[in-house]
Short mmCIF file of C-alpha atoms and ligand atoms in Angstrom, two decimals:
data_model
loop_
_atom_site.label_atom_id
_atom_site.label_comp_id
_atom_site.label_asym_id
_atom_site.label_seq_id
_atom_site.Cartn_x
_atom_site.Cartn_y
_atom_site.Cartn_z
CA UNK J 44 75.63 87.23 -110.74
CA UNK J 45 74.76 88.65 -107.32
CA UNK J 46 71.19 89.21 -108.52
CA UNK J 47 70.68 85.42 -108.32
CA UNK J 48 72.05 85.39 -104.81
CA UNK J 49 69.90 88.33 -103.74
CA UNK J 50 66.81 86.38 -104.68
CA UNK J 51 67.76 82.96 -103.32
CA UNK J 52 69.62 83.97 -100.15
CA UNK J 53 69.11 87.61 -99.14
CA UNK J 54 70.83 87.00 -95.79
CA UNK J 55 74.19 86.10 -97.31
CA UNK J 56 73.69 88.65 -100.10
CA UNK J 57 73.28 91.41 -97.52
CA UNK J 58 76.31 90.29 -95.53
CA UNK J 59 78.44 90.40 -98.68
CA UNK J 60 77.12 93.91 -99.30
CA UNK J 61 78.07 94.81 -95.72
CA UNK J 62 81.63 93.51 -96.23
CA UNK J 63 81.81 95.35 -99.58
CA UNK J 64 81.05 98.59 -97.78
CA UNK J 65 83.76 97.91 -95.19
CA UNK J 66 86.33 97.09 -97.89
CA UNK J 67 85.41 100.21 -99.80
CA UNK J 68 85.07 102.83 -97.04
CA UNK J 69 87.98 101.84 -94.81
CA UNK J 70 91.74 101.96 -95.11
CA UNK J 71 92.84 98.36 -95.25
CA UNK J 72 96.36 98.27 -93.88
CA UNK J 73 96.62 94.56 -93.07
CA UNK J 74 99.78 93.65 -95.02
CA UNK J 75 98.53 90.18 -96.03
CA UNK J 76 95.30 91.56 -97.55
CA UNK J 77 94.64 92.96 -100.99
CA UNK J 78 91.95 93.57 -103.61
CA UNK J 79 91.81 90.88 -106.31
CA UNK J 80 90.94 92.12 -109.79
CA UNK J 81 87.48 91.71 -111.36
CA UNK J 82 88.96 89.07 -113.71
CA UNK J 83 90.32 87.04 -110.77
CA UNK J 84 87.00 87.32 -108.90
CA UNK J 85 85.02 86.30 -111.98
CA UNK J 86 87.18 83.21 -112.46
CA UNK J 87 86.91 82.26 -108.79
CA UNK J 88 83.13 82.42 -109.07
CA UNK J 89 83.01 80.41 -112.30
CA UNK J 90 81.51 76.99 -113.15
CA UNK J 91 84.96 75.43 -112.74
CA UNK J 92 83.90 74.87 -109.15
CA UNK J 93 81.70 72.04 -110.51
CA UNK J 94 84.51 69.77 -111.70
CA UNK J 95 86.38 66.93 -109.99
CA UNK J 96 89.91 66.34 -111.24
CA UNK J 97 91.90 64.32 -108.71
CA UNK J 98 95.41 63.71 -109.97
CA UNK J 99 97.52 65.84 -112.29
CA UNK J 100 97.17 66.87 -115.97
CA UNK J 101 97.11 63.75 -118.19
CA UNK J 102 97.09 61.52 -115.07
CA UNK J 103 93.62 62.02 -113.64
CA UNK J 104 91.30 59.66 -111.84
CA UNK J 105 88.19 61.14 -113.48
CA UNK J 106 87.26 61.61 -117.14
CA UNK J 107 86.15 64.78 -118.91
CA UNK J 108 89.35 66.74 -118.18
CA UNK J 109 89.77 68.24 -121.66
CA UNK J 110 89.42 71.86 -120.51
CA UNK J 111 90.66 71.37 -116.94
CA UNK J 112 94.00 69.87 -118.03
CA UNK J 113 94.62 72.86 -120.29
CA UNK J 114 93.80 75.25 -117.45
CA UNK J 115 96.12 73.59 -114.95
CA UNK J 116 98.96 73.28 -117.49
CA UNK J 117 98.58 76.96 -118.33
CA UNK J 118 98.70 77.90 -114.62
CA UNK J 119 101.89 75.82 -114.21
CA UNK J 120 103.50 77.28 -117.32
CA UNK J 121 102.75 80.85 -116.26
CA UNK J 122 104.00 80.34 -112.69
CA UNK J 123 107.25 78.78 -113.96
CA UNK J 124 107.82 81.75 -116.23
CA UNK J 125 106.87 84.39 -113.70
CA UNK J 126 109.27 83.13 -111.03
CA UNK J 127 111.82 81.21 -113.10
CA UNK J 128 111.12 77.90 -111.35
CA UNK J 129 111.87 74.38 -112.64
CA UNK J 130 108.82 72.64 -111.18
CA UNK J 131 105.50 74.03 -109.94
CA UNK J 132 102.52 72.51 -108.14
CA UNK J 133 99.50 74.82 -108.36
CA UNK J 134 97.09 72.70 -106.30
CA UNK J 135 97.66 73.72 -102.63
CA UNK J 136 94.48 75.22 -101.22
CA UNK J 137 96.29 77.74 -99.03
CA UNK J 138 99.66 78.68 -97.58
CA UNK J 139 99.48 76.46 -94.50
CA UNK J 140 98.69 73.23 -96.43
CA UNK J 141 101.44 74.14 -98.93
CA UNK J 142 103.98 74.23 -96.10
CA UNK J 143 102.55 71.02 -94.67
CA UNK J 144 102.94 69.32 -98.05
CA UNK J 145 106.60 70.34 -98.25
CA UNK J 146 107.33 68.95 -94.78
CA UNK J 147 105.47 65.74 -95.72
CA UNK J 148 107.50 65.49 -98.91
CA UNK J 149 110.94 66.05 -97.46
CA UNK J 150 110.93 65.08 -93.78
CA UNK J 151 110.13 62.28 -91.38
CA UNK J 152 108.14 63.09 -88.24
CA UNK J 153 110.43 64.57 -85.59
CA UNK J 154 113.03 65.84 -88.08
CA UNK J 155 114.73 69.12 -87.36
CA UNK J 156 113.86 72.40 -89.13
CA UNK J 157 115.56 75.73 -88.52
CA UNK J 158 113.16 78.65 -88.92
CA UNK J 159 112.54 82.17 -87.64
CA UNK J 160 111.46 82.68 -84.03
CA UNK J 161 107.68 83.19 -84.22
CA UNK J 162 107.74 86.35 -82.14
CA UNK J 163 110.36 87.78 -84.51
CA UNK J 164 108.24 87.27 -87.62
CA UNK J 165 107.90 83.54 -88.35
CA UNK J 166 104.52 82.06 -89.35
CA UNK J 167 102.38 79.63 -87.31
CA UNK J 168 103.40 76.86 -89.70
CA UNK J 169 107.06 77.56 -88.89
CA UNK J 170 106.88 75.60 -85.65
CA UNK J 171 104.23 77.10 -83.38
CA UNK J 172 103.48 74.64 -80.53
CA UNK J 173 99.72 74.96 -81.22
CA UNK J 174 100.21 74.17 -84.93
CA UNK J 175 100.81 70.76 -86.59
CA UNK J 176 104.32 71.98 -87.48
CA UNK J 177 105.38 72.41 -83.86
CA UNK J 178 103.66 69.20 -82.78
CA UNK J 179 105.15 66.88 -85.41
CA UNK J 180 108.53 68.39 -86.20
CA UNK J 181 111.47 69.52 -84.16
CA UNK J 182 111.67 73.25 -84.85
CA UNK J 183 114.59 75.31 -83.67
CA UNK J 184 114.91 79.00 -84.34
CA UNK J 185 117.02 82.00 -85.18
CA UNK J 186 115.87 85.54 -84.48
CA UNK J 187 116.73 89.13 -85.30
CA UNK J 188 119.57 91.05 -83.69
CA UNK J 189 118.52 92.85 -80.51
CA UNK J 190 120.09 96.17 -81.54
CA UNK J 191 119.33 96.42 -85.27
CA UNK J 192 116.16 94.29 -85.14
CA UNK J 193 117.34 92.81 -88.44
CA UNK J 194 118.47 89.32 -89.40
CA UNK J 195 122.04 88.45 -88.53
CA UNK J 196 123.23 85.87 -91.06
CA UNK J 197 126.33 84.99 -89.01
CA UNK J 198 124.02 83.98 -86.18
CA UNK J 199 121.92 81.86 -88.58
CA UNK J 200 125.11 80.16 -89.80
CA UNK J 201 126.31 79.42 -86.27
CA UNK J 202 123.00 77.82 -85.26
CA UNK J 203 122.86 75.84 -88.52
CA UNK J 204 126.39 74.50 -88.05
CA UNK J 205 125.68 73.47 -84.47
CA UNK J 206 122.19 72.00 -85.01
CA UNK J 207 122.51 70.46 -88.51
CA UNK J 208 118.81 70.81 -89.45
CA UNK J 209 117.30 68.98 -92.43
CA UNK J 210 115.59 72.14 -93.71
CA UNK J 211 116.54 75.79 -93.27
CA UNK J 212 113.44 77.90 -93.67
CA UNK J 213 113.34 81.60 -94.50
CA UNK J 214 110.44 83.88 -95.43
CA UNK J 215 108.32 85.63 -92.85
CA UNK J 216 105.02 87.10 -91.87
CA UNK J 217 106.12 90.16 -89.89
CA UNK J 218 109.63 91.10 -91.01
CA UNK J 219 109.91 94.49 -92.73
CA UNK J 220 113.39 94.12 -94.21
CA UNK J 221 114.93 92.57 -97.32
CA UNK J 222 115.70 88.86 -97.00
CA UNK J 223 119.01 87.54 -98.33
CA UNK J 224 117.75 84.26 -99.79
CA UNK J 225 121.14 83.58 -101.36
CA UNK J 226 122.87 83.72 -97.98
CA UNK J 227 120.23 81.36 -96.54
CA UNK J 228 120.78 78.92 -99.40
CA UNK J 229 124.57 79.03 -99.02
CA UNK J 230 124.29 78.24 -95.32
CA UNK J 231 121.90 75.36 -96.07
CA UNK J 232 124.25 74.01 -98.72
CA UNK J 233 127.24 74.16 -96.38
CA UNK J 234 125.52 72.08 -93.68
CA UNK J 235 123.82 69.64 -96.05
CA UNK J 236 120.31 71.03 -95.45
CA UNK J 237 117.52 71.75 -97.93
CA UNK J 238 116.84 75.45 -98.41
CA UNK J 239 113.18 76.43 -98.21
CA UNK J 240 111.70 79.91 -98.63
CA UNK J 241 108.11 80.78 -97.75
CA UNK J 242 107.58 83.96 -99.78
CA UNK J 243 103.84 84.30 -99.05
CA UNK J 244 104.04 87.97 -98.10
CA UNK J 245 106.44 89.21 -100.75
CA UNK J 246 105.68 87.01 -103.80
CA UNK J 247 104.26 89.99 -105.73
CA UNK J 248 107.35 92.07 -104.97
CA UNK J 249 109.59 89.20 -106.11
CA UNK J 250 107.59 88.58 -109.30
CA UNK J 251 107.96 92.27 -110.14
CA UNK J 252 111.69 92.33 -109.38
CA UNK J 253 111.28 94.76 -106.46
CA UNK J 254 112.67 92.28 -103.91
CA UNK J 255 115.58 89.85 -104.62
CA UNK J 256 114.32 86.45 -105.76
CA UNK J 257 114.99 83.08 -104.09
CA UNK J 258 115.22 81.57 -107.60
CA UNK J 259 116.94 79.74 -109.16
CA UNK J 260 119.05 78.56 -106.23
CA UNK J 261 116.54 77.86 -103.42
CA UNK J 262 115.49 74.20 -103.30
CA UNK J 263 111.80 74.63 -102.41
CA UNK J 264 109.63 77.75 -102.34
CA UNK J 265 106.06 78.09 -101.12
CA UNK J 266 103.78 81.07 -101.51
CA UNK J 267 100.20 82.10 -101.07
CA UNK J 268 98.64 83.69 -104.14
CA UNK J 269 96.34 86.19 -102.41
CA UNK J 270 98.74 88.61 -100.70
CA UNK J 271 101.02 90.98 -102.67
CA UNK J 272 100.47 88.73 -105.71
CA UNK J 273 96.79 89.86 -105.83
CA UNK J 274 95.42 86.50 -106.94
CA UNK J 275 92.72 84.26 -105.45
CA UNK J 276 92.95 82.57 -102.03
CA UNK J 277 95.36 79.71 -102.50
CA UNK J 278 99.02 78.76 -102.72
CA UNK J 279 101.62 77.15 -104.96
CA UNK J 280 104.83 75.20 -104.40
CA UNK J 281 107.82 75.86 -106.63
CA UNK J 282 110.90 73.68 -106.50
CA UNK J 283 113.90 72.21 -108.23
CA UNK J 284 113.09 69.32 -110.56
CA UNK J 285 114.63 66.77 -108.23
CA UNK J 286 112.05 67.53 -105.52
CA UNK J 287 109.09 67.70 -107.93
CA UNK J 288 107.90 64.10 -107.63
CA UNK J 289 107.99 64.08 -103.82
CA UNK J 290 106.20 67.43 -103.61
CA UNK J 291 103.47 66.37 -106.04
CA UNK J 292 102.90 63.10 -104.18
CA UNK J 293 102.66 64.93 -100.86
CA UNK J 294 100.00 67.36 -102.18
CA UNK J 295 97.98 64.60 -103.88
CA UNK J 296 97.25 61.96 -102.68
CA UNK J 297 99.23 62.77 -99.52
CA UNK J 298 97.23 65.69 -98.25
CA UNK J 299 94.47 66.90 -100.55
CA UNK J 300 91.76 65.35 -102.71
CA UNK J 301 90.24 67.07 -105.71
CA UNK J 302 92.04 70.28 -106.67
CA UNK J 303 90.05 73.54 -106.67
CA UNK J 304 90.22 74.21 -110.38
CA UNK J 305 88.27 77.48 -110.12
CA UNK J 306 91.08 78.76 -107.87
CA UNK J 307 93.77 77.26 -110.09
CA UNK J 308 92.30 79.07 -113.11
CA UNK J 309 92.16 82.29 -111.08
CA UNK J 310 95.81 81.76 -110.10
CA UNK J 311 96.64 81.53 -113.83
CA UNK J 312 94.79 84.81 -114.41
CA UNK J 313 96.75 86.47 -111.60
CA UNK J 314 100.09 85.17 -112.96
CA UNK J 315 99.27 86.73 -116.32
CA UNK J 316 98.34 90.02 -114.64
CA UNK J 317 101.64 89.94 -112.73
CA UNK J 318 103.58 89.73 -116.03
CA UNK J 319 102.22 93.10 -117.15
CA UNK J 320 104.25 96.31 -116.90
CA UNK J 321 101.43 97.86 -114.81
CA UNK J 322 102.01 95.20 -112.16
CA UNK J 323 105.72 96.05 -111.96
CA UNK J 324 104.76 99.70 -111.46
CA UNK J 325 102.23 98.62 -108.85
CA UNK J 326 104.80 96.60 -106.89
CA UNK J 327 107.30 99.46 -107.02
CA UNK J 328 104.65 101.82 -105.69
CA UNK J 329 103.82 99.40 -102.82
CA UNK J 330 107.40 99.76 -101.57
CA UNK J 331 107.57 103.53 -102.26
CA UNK J 332 104.35 103.95 -100.29
CA UNK J 333 105.62 101.82 -97.40
CA UNK J 334 108.88 103.77 -97.23
CA UNK J 335 107.01 107.10 -97.34
CA UNK J 336 104.51 105.96 -94.71
CA UNK J 337 107.39 104.76 -92.51
CA UNK J 338 109.13 108.15 -92.78
CA UNK J 339 105.97 110.11 -91.98
CA UNK J 340 105.16 107.83 -89.04
CA UNK J 341 108.65 108.32 -87.61
CA UNK J 342 108.26 112.10 -88.05
CA UNK J 343 105.05 111.72 -86.03
CA UNK J 344 106.95 110.09 -83.18
CA UNK J 345 106.27 106.44 -83.94
CA UNK J 346 109.09 103.99 -83.25
CA UNK J 347 109.31 101.38 -86.00
CA UNK J 348 110.92 97.99 -85.58
CA UNK J 349 114.30 98.18 -87.42
CA UNK J 350 113.62 101.90 -87.95
CA UNK J 351 112.01 101.46 -91.34
CA UNK J 352 111.14 99.07 -94.13
CA UNK J 353 112.41 97.67 -97.45
CA UNK J 354 109.14 95.96 -98.31
CA UNK J 355 105.36 96.43 -98.08
CA UNK J 356 105.30 95.96 -94.32
CA UNK J 357 105.82 98.14 -91.25
CA UNK J 358 105.91 97.00 -87.64
CA UNK J 359 105.23 99.77 -85.12
CA UNK J 360 106.44 99.50 -81.54
CA UNK J 361 103.40 101.29 -80.12
CA UNK J 362 104.40 100.95 -76.47
CA UNK J 363 107.75 102.64 -77.04
CA UNK J 364 106.16 105.29 -79.31
CA UNK J 365 103.07 106.31 -77.43
CA UNK J 366 102.88 104.30 -74.21
CA UNK J 367 99.85 102.39 -75.51
CA UNK J 368 99.83 98.63 -76.15
CA UNK J 369 99.01 97.07 -79.51
CA UNK J 370 95.47 95.86 -78.94
CA UNK J 371 93.79 99.10 -77.75
CA UNK J 372 95.60 101.01 -80.51
CA UNK J 373 94.41 98.53 -83.17
CA UNK J 374 90.84 98.76 -81.78
CA UNK J 375 90.91 102.57 -81.78
CA UNK J 376 92.27 102.57 -85.35
CA UNK J 377 89.39 100.29 -86.38
CA UNK J 378 86.89 102.79 -84.94
CA UNK J 379 88.65 105.46 -87.01
CA UNK J 380 88.27 103.40 -90.20
CA UNK J 381 91.86 102.14 -90.30
CA UNK J 382 92.16 98.35 -90.27
CA UNK J 383 95.37 96.72 -89.05
CA UNK J 384 96.35 93.97 -86.64
CA UNK J 385 98.11 93.96 -83.28
CA UNK J 386 101.35 92.02 -83.42
CA UNK J 387 104.25 90.93 -81.24
CA UNK J 388 107.53 92.68 -81.79
CA UNK J 389 110.97 91.07 -81.38
CA UNK J 390 111.84 90.51 -77.69
CA UNK J 391 108.30 91.53 -76.72
CA UNK J 392 107.68 91.42 -72.98
CA UNK J 393 103.91 91.66 -73.40
CA UNK J 394 101.56 88.68 -74.00
CA UNK J 395 100.53 87.73 -77.60
CA UNK J 396 96.86 88.72 -77.02
CA UNK J 397 97.94 92.28 -76.20
CA UNK J 398 101.45 92.69 -77.56
CA UNK J 399 103.55 95.84 -77.98
CA UNK J 400 103.12 96.32 -81.70
CA UNK J 401 100.78 96.80 -84.62
CA UNK J 402 101.54 95.55 -88.12
CA UNK J 403 100.55 97.55 -91.18
CA UNK J 404 101.25 97.37 -94.90
CA UNK J 405 100.57 99.08 -98.21
CA UNK J 406 99.49 96.39 -100.76
CA UNK J 407 95.72 96.99 -100.56
CA UNK J 408 95.80 100.80 -100.47
CA UNK J 409 98.28 100.80 -103.35
CA UNK J 410 95.83 98.64 -105.36
CA UNK J 411 93.39 101.54 -104.94
CA UNK J 412 95.90 103.94 -106.46
CA UNK J 413 96.98 105.75 -103.30
CA UNK J 414 100.40 107.40 -103.39
CA UNK J 415 102.84 109.34 -101.17
CA UNK J 416 100.38 112.25 -100.60
CA UNK J 417 97.88 109.82 -99.05
CA UNK J 418 100.64 108.17 -96.96
CA UNK J 419 101.22 111.54 -95.27
CA UNK J 420 97.51 111.78 -94.51
CA UNK J 421 97.42 108.23 -93.16
CA UNK J 422 100.40 108.90 -90.86
CA UNK J 423 98.58 112.00 -89.58
CA UNK J 424 95.35 110.04 -89.05
CA UNK J 425 97.31 107.48 -87.05
CA UNK J 426 98.92 110.15 -84.90
CA UNK J 427 95.49 111.66 -84.19
CA UNK J 428 94.12 108.23 -83.24
CA UNK J 429 97.03 107.69 -80.83
CA UNK J 430 96.17 110.99 -79.14
CA UNK J 431 92.45 110.17 -78.92
CA UNK J 432 92.36 106.51 -78.17
CA UNK J 433 89.41 106.74 -75.76
CA UNK J 434 87.68 109.69 -77.44
CA UNK J 435 84.82 108.10 -79.41
CA UNK J 436 83.77 111.42 -80.91
CA UNK J 437 87.22 112.20 -82.26
CA UNK J 438 87.59 108.65 -83.64
CA UNK J 439 84.23 108.88 -85.43
CA UNK J 440 85.31 112.17 -86.95
CA UNK J 441 88.55 110.63 -88.24
CA UNK J 442 86.50 107.74 -89.69
CA UNK J 443 84.50 110.29 -91.70
CA UNK J 444 87.70 111.84 -93.06
CA UNK J 445 89.05 108.37 -93.91
CA UNK J 446 85.82 107.52 -95.72
CA UNK J 447 85.97 110.71 -97.70
CA UNK J 448 89.59 110.03 -98.75
CA UNK J 449 88.74 106.42 -99.69
CA UNK J 450 85.85 107.58 -101.88
CA UNK J 451 88.41 109.16 -104.23
CA UNK J 452 90.18 105.82 -104.74
CA UNK J 453 87.89 103.16 -106.22
CA UNK J 454 88.58 99.67 -104.88
CA UNK J 455 89.29 97.06 -107.60
CA UNK J 456 86.70 94.28 -107.66
CA UNK J 457 84.19 96.46 -105.86
CA UNK J 458 84.09 99.38 -108.25
CA UNK J 459 84.67 98.08 -111.77
CA UNK J 460 88.20 99.21 -112.61
C1 PLP M 757 100.00 83.98 -94.83
C2 PLP M 757 101.17 83.09 -94.62
C3 PLP M 757 101.02 81.70 -94.61
C4 PLP M 757 99.70 80.99 -94.55
O1 PLP M 757 98.81 81.16 -95.53
P1 PLP M 757 97.27 80.78 -95.33
O2 PLP M 757 96.77 80.89 -96.72
O3 PLP M 757 96.71 81.80 -94.38
O4 PLP M 757 97.21 79.40 -94.80
C5 PLP M 757 102.17 80.92 -94.50
N1 PLP M 757 103.37 81.48 -94.40
C6 PLP M 757 103.55 82.83 -94.37
C7 PLP M 757 104.94 83.38 -94.26
C8 PLP M 757 102.46 83.66 -94.47
O5 PLP M 757 102.65 84.99 -94.42
#
C-alpha cells in the first residue's frame, strides 16, 4: 500500500520511513507504547475509513450498514467475552474521551470523584486542573503510602467515608504494583459510590489473567486498546447492564459523531488475538521481563519506586539513585537509543517538567521477543548511560550496541512476523 503513498506524497512517505527506522532500531521502553500486529495495522488502514455509521448496530442514522453492523457487533461480542463484561461500547476514539463519556453519563457538573493523586500515578483525565476533568468536576484524591510507596486501602476507605464521592476511580498511568479492584469496589459499595476502573495500562495483562480483573464486580471500566492490549489507537467502555444506556447515550450523541469503524474493526482483530494462547504467554513474559529488569536495575544501584514491580511498569527514582534528575537522564537515554519518559514520583519535590523519575516498561520490547537475557543487557546499558550522561561519544557507542541487539528481534508490523 505504501507504494501508492510514495508516489503521491513522498514527504509523508519518507517521514513514515523515518519513524519506522526509529521504532525498529531503538529500545522502546515507554510503558504505554507497543507494536500492533500486521493484521491490526492492515485493518486500521482499510476502506472502512470511508463509511459513516452514526448510531449503534441496527439503530443507525445512515443506510448501507450491512457489513458495518456485523463488524461492530463482532467487536462488542469479542470484548464481552475477553473481559467477561455485561455491556460494551466500542466507539470511544481514545482513552481520554472514554473517561469523559463516563463522567457525562454518570455525573452532573461539579460532582465529586475520588481518584489517585496525579503525581502518584493518576492520569490527566483523573482531575488535572489543566484538563476538562479538573475544570468541570470536583476531584479529590488518595495517594500511595510514603514508606511503602504502595496504595493503602485503609486510607482510601477513610477518605471515601469522609468525602462521600459519587465515583471512586482506580486504575493508573504510573503505578507499578498490583491494584486490588475488589477492595476499591467494596469501599465504593459501602459509601454508595459507583466503582470505576481505568485499566488502560494493564488491559492486556488482565485479558491474559496475569493481573486480577475488575470484572464482574466493578460498575464501569474504561480502557485504551493500544497499550498492553496491542490493538489500534482507541478505547472501549465496559459496564454493568444497568449503566449501558447512559454510557451509550453519552458516547453518541453526547460526545462523538460517526464512529471510526476502521478502528472498531481493528479492535475486534486485537480482541481475537488476545484470546489466543500465544497472547497469554506474551502477557506473562511482559511481567517476567519487568520483574527481571527491575532486579537487574536494583543490582546496578537504581532505586525503584516501591522497590519493584508486579506489572509491566517500572518507575525509577533517578535522583536518589544517581543524583541526576529525570529529564537529563531521559534525554541521555534517547541519545543512547533507549526511549522512555521522565515522570514525577510520589512526593516529588522537583517540578513536573524536570521531575525526579523516569518511567519505563516492557510491553513493546516483549512484543519483539526479548527475554530475561536482554533485560540484563538493558539494565547494563542504562547504568552506562547514567555514568556518561554528558559524554556524547559514549552515548553514541551505546546506541550502536542497542541497534545491534534490536536487529536480532524483528519488530511486529515493521518486519512481517
Ligand atoms: C493512556 C491513558 C489514558 C488516555 O488515553 P489516550 O488514548 O491517550 O487519550 C487514560 N487513562 C489512563 C490510566 C491511561 O494510562
